[in-house]
Short mmCIF file of C-alpha atoms in Angstrom, two decimals:
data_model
loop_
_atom_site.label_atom_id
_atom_site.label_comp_id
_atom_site.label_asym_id
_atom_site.label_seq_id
_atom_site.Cartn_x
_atom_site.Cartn_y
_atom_site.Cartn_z
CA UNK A 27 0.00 0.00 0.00
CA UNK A 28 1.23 3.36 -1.23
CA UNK A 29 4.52 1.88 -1.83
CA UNK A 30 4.91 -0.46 1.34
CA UNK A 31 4.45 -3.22 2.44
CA UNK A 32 2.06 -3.59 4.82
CA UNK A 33 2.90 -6.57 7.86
CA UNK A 34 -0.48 -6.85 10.41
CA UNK A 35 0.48 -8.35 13.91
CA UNK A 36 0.25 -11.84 14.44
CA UNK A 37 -3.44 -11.90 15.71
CA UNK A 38 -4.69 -9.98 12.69
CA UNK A 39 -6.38 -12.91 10.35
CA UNK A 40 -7.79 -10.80 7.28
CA UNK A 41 -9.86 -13.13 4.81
CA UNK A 42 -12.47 -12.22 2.72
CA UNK A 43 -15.44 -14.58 0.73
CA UNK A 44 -17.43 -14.37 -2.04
CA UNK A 45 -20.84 -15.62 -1.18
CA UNK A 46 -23.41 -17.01 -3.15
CA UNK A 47 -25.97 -14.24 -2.80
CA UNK A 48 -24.07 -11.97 -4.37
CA UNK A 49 -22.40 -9.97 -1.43
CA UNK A 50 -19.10 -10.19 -0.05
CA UNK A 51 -18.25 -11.22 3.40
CA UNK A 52 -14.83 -10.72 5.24
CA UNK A 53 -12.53 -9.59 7.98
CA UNK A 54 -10.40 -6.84 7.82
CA UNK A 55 -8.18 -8.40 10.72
CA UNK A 56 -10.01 -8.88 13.67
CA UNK A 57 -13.18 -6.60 12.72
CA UNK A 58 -15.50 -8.29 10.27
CA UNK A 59 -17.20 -6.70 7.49
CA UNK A 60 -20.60 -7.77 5.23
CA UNK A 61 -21.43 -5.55 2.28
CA UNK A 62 -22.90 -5.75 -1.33
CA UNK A 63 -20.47 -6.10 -4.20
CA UNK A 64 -20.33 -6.35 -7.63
CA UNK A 65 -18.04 -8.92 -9.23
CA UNK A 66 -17.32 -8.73 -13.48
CA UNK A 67 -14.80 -10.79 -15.08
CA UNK A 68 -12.29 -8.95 -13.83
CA UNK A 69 -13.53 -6.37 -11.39
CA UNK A 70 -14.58 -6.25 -7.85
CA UNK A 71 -16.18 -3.33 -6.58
CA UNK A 72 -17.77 -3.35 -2.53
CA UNK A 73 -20.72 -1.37 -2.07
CA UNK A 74 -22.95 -0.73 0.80
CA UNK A 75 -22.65 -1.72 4.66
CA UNK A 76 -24.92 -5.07 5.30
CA UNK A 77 -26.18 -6.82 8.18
CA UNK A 78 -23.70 -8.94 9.91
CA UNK A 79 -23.35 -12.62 9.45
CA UNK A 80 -24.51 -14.23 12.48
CA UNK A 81 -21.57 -15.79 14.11
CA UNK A 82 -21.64 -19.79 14.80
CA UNK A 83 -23.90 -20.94 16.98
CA UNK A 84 -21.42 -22.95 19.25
CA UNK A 85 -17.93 -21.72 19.72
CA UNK A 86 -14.62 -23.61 20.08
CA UNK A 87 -12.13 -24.41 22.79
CA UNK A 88 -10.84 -21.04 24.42
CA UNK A 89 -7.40 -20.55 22.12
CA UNK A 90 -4.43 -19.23 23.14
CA UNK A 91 -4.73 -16.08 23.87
CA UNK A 92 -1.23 -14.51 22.21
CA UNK A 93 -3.02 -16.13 18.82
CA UNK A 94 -6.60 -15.19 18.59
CA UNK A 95 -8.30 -11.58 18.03
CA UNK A 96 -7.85 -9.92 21.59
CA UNK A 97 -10.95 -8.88 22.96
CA UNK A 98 -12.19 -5.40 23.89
CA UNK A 99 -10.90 -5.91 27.19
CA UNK A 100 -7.79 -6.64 26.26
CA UNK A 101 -7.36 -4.08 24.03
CA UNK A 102 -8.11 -1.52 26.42
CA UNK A 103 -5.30 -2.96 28.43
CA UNK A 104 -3.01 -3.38 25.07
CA UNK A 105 -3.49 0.39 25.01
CA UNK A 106 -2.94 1.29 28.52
CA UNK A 107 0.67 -0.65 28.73
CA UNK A 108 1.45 1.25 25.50
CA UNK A 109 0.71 5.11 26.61
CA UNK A 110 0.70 4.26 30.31
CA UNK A 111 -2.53 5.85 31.45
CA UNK A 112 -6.09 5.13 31.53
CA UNK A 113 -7.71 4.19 28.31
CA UNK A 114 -11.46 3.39 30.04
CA UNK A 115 -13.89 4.65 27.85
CA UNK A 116 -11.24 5.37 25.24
CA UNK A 117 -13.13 4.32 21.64
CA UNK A 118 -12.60 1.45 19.61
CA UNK A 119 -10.00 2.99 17.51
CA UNK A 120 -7.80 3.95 20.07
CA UNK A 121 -7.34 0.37 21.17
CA UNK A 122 -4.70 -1.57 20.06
CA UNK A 123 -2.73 0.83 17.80
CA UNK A 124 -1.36 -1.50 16.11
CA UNK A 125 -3.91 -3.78 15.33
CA UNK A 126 -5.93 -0.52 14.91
CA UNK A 127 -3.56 0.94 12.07
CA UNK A 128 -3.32 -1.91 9.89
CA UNK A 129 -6.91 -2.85 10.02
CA UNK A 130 -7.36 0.93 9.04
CA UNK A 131 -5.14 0.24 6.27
CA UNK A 132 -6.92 -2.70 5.01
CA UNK A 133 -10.23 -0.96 4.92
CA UNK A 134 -8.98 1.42 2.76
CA UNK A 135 -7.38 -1.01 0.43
CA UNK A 136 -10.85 -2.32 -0.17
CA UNK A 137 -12.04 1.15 -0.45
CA UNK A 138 -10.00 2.91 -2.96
CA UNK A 139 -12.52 2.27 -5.67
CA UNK A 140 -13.05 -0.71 -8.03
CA UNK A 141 -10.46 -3.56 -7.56
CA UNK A 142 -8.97 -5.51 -10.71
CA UNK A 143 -8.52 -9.24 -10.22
CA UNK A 144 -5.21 -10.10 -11.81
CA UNK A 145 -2.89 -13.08 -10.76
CA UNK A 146 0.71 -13.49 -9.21
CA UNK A 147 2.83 -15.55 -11.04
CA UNK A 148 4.97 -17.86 -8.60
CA UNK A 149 8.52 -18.34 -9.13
CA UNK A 150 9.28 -21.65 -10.61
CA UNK A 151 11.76 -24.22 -8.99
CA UNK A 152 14.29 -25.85 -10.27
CA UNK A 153 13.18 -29.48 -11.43
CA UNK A 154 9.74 -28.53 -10.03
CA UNK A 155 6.25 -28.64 -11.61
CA UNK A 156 4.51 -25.61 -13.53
CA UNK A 157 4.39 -23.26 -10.35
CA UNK A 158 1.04 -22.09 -11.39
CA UNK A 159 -0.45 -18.46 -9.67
CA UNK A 160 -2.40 -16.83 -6.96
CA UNK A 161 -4.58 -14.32 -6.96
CA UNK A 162 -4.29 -10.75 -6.87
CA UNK A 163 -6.69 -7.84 -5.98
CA UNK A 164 -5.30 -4.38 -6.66
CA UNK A 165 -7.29 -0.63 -6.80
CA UNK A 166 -7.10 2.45 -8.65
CA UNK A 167 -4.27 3.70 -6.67
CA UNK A 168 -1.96 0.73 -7.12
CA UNK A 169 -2.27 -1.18 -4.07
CA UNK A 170 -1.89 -4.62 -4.53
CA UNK A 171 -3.03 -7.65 -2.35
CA UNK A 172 -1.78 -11.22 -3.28
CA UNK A 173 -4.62 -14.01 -1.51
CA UNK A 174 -3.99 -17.15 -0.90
CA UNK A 175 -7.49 -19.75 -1.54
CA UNK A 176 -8.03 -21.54 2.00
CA UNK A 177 -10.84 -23.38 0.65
CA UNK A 178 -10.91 -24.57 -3.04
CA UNK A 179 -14.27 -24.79 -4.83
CA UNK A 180 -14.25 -28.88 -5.25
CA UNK A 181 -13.21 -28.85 -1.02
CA UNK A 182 -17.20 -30.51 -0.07
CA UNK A 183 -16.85 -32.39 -2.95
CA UNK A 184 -13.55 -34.42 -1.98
CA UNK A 185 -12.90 -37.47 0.06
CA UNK A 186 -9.47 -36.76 2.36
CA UNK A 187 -7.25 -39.28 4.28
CA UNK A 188 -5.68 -38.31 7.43
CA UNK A 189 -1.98 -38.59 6.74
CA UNK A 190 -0.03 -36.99 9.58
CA UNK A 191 -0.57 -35.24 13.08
CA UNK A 192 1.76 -32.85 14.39
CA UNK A 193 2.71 -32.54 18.01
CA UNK A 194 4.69 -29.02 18.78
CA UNK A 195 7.62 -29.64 16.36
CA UNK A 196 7.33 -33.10 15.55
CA UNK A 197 5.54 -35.12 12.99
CA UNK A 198 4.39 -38.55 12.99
CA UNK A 199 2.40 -40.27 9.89
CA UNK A 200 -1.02 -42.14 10.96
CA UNK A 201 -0.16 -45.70 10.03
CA UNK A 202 -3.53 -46.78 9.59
CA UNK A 203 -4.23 -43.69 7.10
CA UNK A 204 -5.75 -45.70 4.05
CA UNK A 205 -8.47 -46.55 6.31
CA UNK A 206 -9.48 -43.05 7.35
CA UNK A 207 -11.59 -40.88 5.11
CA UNK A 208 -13.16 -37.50 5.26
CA UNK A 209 -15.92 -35.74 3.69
CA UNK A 210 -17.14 -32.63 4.64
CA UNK A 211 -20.65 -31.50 3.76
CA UNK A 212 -22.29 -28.32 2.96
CA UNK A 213 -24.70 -28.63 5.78
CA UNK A 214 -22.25 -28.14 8.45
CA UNK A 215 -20.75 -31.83 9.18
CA UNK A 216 -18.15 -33.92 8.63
CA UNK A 217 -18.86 -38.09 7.87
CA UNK A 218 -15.83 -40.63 7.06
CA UNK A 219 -14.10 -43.18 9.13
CA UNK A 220 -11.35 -43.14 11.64
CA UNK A 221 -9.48 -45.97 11.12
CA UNK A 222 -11.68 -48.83 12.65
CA UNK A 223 -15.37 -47.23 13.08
CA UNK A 224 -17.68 -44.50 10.71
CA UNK A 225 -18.32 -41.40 12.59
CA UNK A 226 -20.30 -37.87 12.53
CA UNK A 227 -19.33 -34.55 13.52
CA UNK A 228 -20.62 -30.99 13.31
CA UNK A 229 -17.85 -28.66 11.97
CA UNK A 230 -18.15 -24.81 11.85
CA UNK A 231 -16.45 -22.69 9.45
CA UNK A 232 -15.56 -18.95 10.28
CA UNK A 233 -13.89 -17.07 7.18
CA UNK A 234 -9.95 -18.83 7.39
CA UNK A 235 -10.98 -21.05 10.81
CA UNK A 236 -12.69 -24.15 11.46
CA UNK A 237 -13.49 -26.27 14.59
CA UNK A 238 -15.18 -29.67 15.43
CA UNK A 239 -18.36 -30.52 17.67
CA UNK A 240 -20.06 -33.37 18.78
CA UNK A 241 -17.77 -36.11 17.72
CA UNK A 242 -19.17 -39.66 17.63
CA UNK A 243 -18.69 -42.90 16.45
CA UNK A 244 -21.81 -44.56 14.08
CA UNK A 245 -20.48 -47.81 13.92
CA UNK A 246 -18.95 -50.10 17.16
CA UNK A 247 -16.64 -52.20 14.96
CA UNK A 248 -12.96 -54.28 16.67
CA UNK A 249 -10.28 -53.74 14.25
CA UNK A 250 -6.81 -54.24 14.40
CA UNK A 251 -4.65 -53.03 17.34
CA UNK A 252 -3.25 -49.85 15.41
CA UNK A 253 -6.14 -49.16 13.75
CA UNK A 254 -8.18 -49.16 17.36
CA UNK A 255 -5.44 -46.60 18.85
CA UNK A 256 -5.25 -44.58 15.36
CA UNK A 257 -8.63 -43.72 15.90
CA UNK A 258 -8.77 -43.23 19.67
CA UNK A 259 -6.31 -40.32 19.16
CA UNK A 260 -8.00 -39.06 16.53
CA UNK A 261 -10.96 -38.76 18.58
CA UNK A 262 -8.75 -36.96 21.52
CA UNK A 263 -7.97 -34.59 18.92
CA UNK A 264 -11.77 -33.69 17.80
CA UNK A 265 -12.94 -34.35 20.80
CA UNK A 266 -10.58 -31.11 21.85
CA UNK A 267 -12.81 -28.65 19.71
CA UNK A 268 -9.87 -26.49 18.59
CA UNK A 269 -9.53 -23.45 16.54
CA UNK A 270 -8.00 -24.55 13.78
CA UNK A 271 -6.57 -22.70 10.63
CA UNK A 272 -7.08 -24.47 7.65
CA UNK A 273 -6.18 -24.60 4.04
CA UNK A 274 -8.41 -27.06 1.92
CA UNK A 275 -6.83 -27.18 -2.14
CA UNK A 276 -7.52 -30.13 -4.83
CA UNK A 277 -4.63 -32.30 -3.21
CA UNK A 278 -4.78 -31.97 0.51
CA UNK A 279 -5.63 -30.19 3.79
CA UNK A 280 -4.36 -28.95 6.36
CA UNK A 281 -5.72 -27.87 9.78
CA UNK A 282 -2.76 -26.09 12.48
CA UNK A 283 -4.47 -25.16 16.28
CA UNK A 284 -4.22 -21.78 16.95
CA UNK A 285 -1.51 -20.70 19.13
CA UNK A 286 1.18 -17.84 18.75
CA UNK A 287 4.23 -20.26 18.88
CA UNK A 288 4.50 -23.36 15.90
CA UNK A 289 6.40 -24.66 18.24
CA UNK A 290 3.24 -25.49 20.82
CA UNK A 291 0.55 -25.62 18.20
CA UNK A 292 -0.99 -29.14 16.68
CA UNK A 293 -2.33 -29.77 13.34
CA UNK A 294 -3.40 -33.05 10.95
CA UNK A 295 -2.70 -33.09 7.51
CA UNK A 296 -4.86 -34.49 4.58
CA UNK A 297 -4.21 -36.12 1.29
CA UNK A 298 -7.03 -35.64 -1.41
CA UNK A 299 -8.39 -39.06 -2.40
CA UNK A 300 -11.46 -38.20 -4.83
CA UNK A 301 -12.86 -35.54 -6.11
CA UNK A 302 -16.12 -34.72 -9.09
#
């Protein structure tokens, strides 16, 4: 923006979605937006202020706190330690300056008049594939935003096998993965099979986020020894109801918990099996 480049703090978790009805839905950090767009070929223009999206009805395990959007509280306090007096009654913008500033300055990215979708070439590797593109949005003024998709349009349409869970800074692959499978639905849950047994869960998605509820088991099936413990941990790890950060794409996903250090977070990784 205007020359820079712009770095949000580590909270900050802008996203933004193209819904079905039309509008455009988003976050510009840790404040989230809802407003009526218009979307050509190759232009994106946001209109008018809408009513918000009603958050998720449940809500996941509390995460850690250095990671997720602070709350108002918080921020008061963020801006107390920074100026050393009493912010009480200070407004919203004065709250966080940090956070504050750069969500200021991704409002007015979106803002600055009509945006042109245009794409960001990757650089290729040696020996690797084609390194294909992402996406770009960028205004009248020159700003440019490069996006990365976290959920690909084929995503409820694709089986996925567990491969791997990650423990703080170590990996370990799920032995019994080709008997795992995934499917998420557009109603809200997630069917498959965990190794031994078929199960259910709700999942919730919230713009980049996602989090499980009400994991259980459909079938009561003995299977072998590794398969049985396979899927006892993978319960444990639903059954935990974390925030998770997720990237869905046509060969995989990936879901990391939310906490400020890789180091203490936990994740499970997917490999695409089918998709129409």
């Amino acid at each position: 923006m205007d020359g820079q480049q712009v770095q949000g703090p580590e909270q900050a978790s802008p996203w933004l979605e193209f819904r079905d009805d039309g509008s455009v839905a988003g976050d510009y950090g840790c404040t989230p937006f809802h407003r009526t767009a218009e979307l050509k070929a190759t232009t994106l223009t946001l209109g008018e202020d809408l009513p918000a999206l009603p958050s998720p009805s449940e809500t996941p395990a509390p995460p850690d706190a250095m990671a997720s959007c602070p709350t108002p509280e918080a921020q008061v306090g963020d801006a107390a330690g920074a100026t050393g007096g009493d912010v009480q009654g200070a407004n919203p913008e004065s709250r966080n300056p940090r956070l504050a500033d750069f969500e200021a300055k991704v409002k007015k990215f979106f803002h600055r008049g009509a945006l042109t979708i245009t794409e960001h070439k990757l650089a290729r590797q040696p020996g690797g594939p084609p390194p294909g593109s992402l996406p770009q949005l960028r205004n009248e003024h020159g700003d440019v935003a490069t996006l990365t998709v976290v959920r690909s349009p084929s995503f409820f349409d694709t089986e996925f096998q567990l491969a791997e869970r990650s423990v703080y800074d170590s990996r370990d692959s799920v032995k019994s993965a080709k008997d795992t499978s995934f499917v998420f639905h557009r109603d809200g849950t997630v069917t498959g099979k965990l190794g031994c047994n078929d199960f259910t869960a709700k999942v919730f998605f919230e713009g980049s986020h996602l989090f499980f509820r009400d994991t259980r088991l459909t079938t009561h099936r003995t299977c072998a020894a590794q398969n049985m413990s396979d899927e006892a941990a993978i319960v444990r790890a639903l059954d935990r109801s974390l925030y998770y950060s997720y990237r869905g794409t046509r060969s995989g996903l990936s879901l990391s918990d939310d906490q400020s250090s890789m180091e203490r977070s936990t994740g499970l990784d997917f490999d695409a099996v089918t998709g129409t």
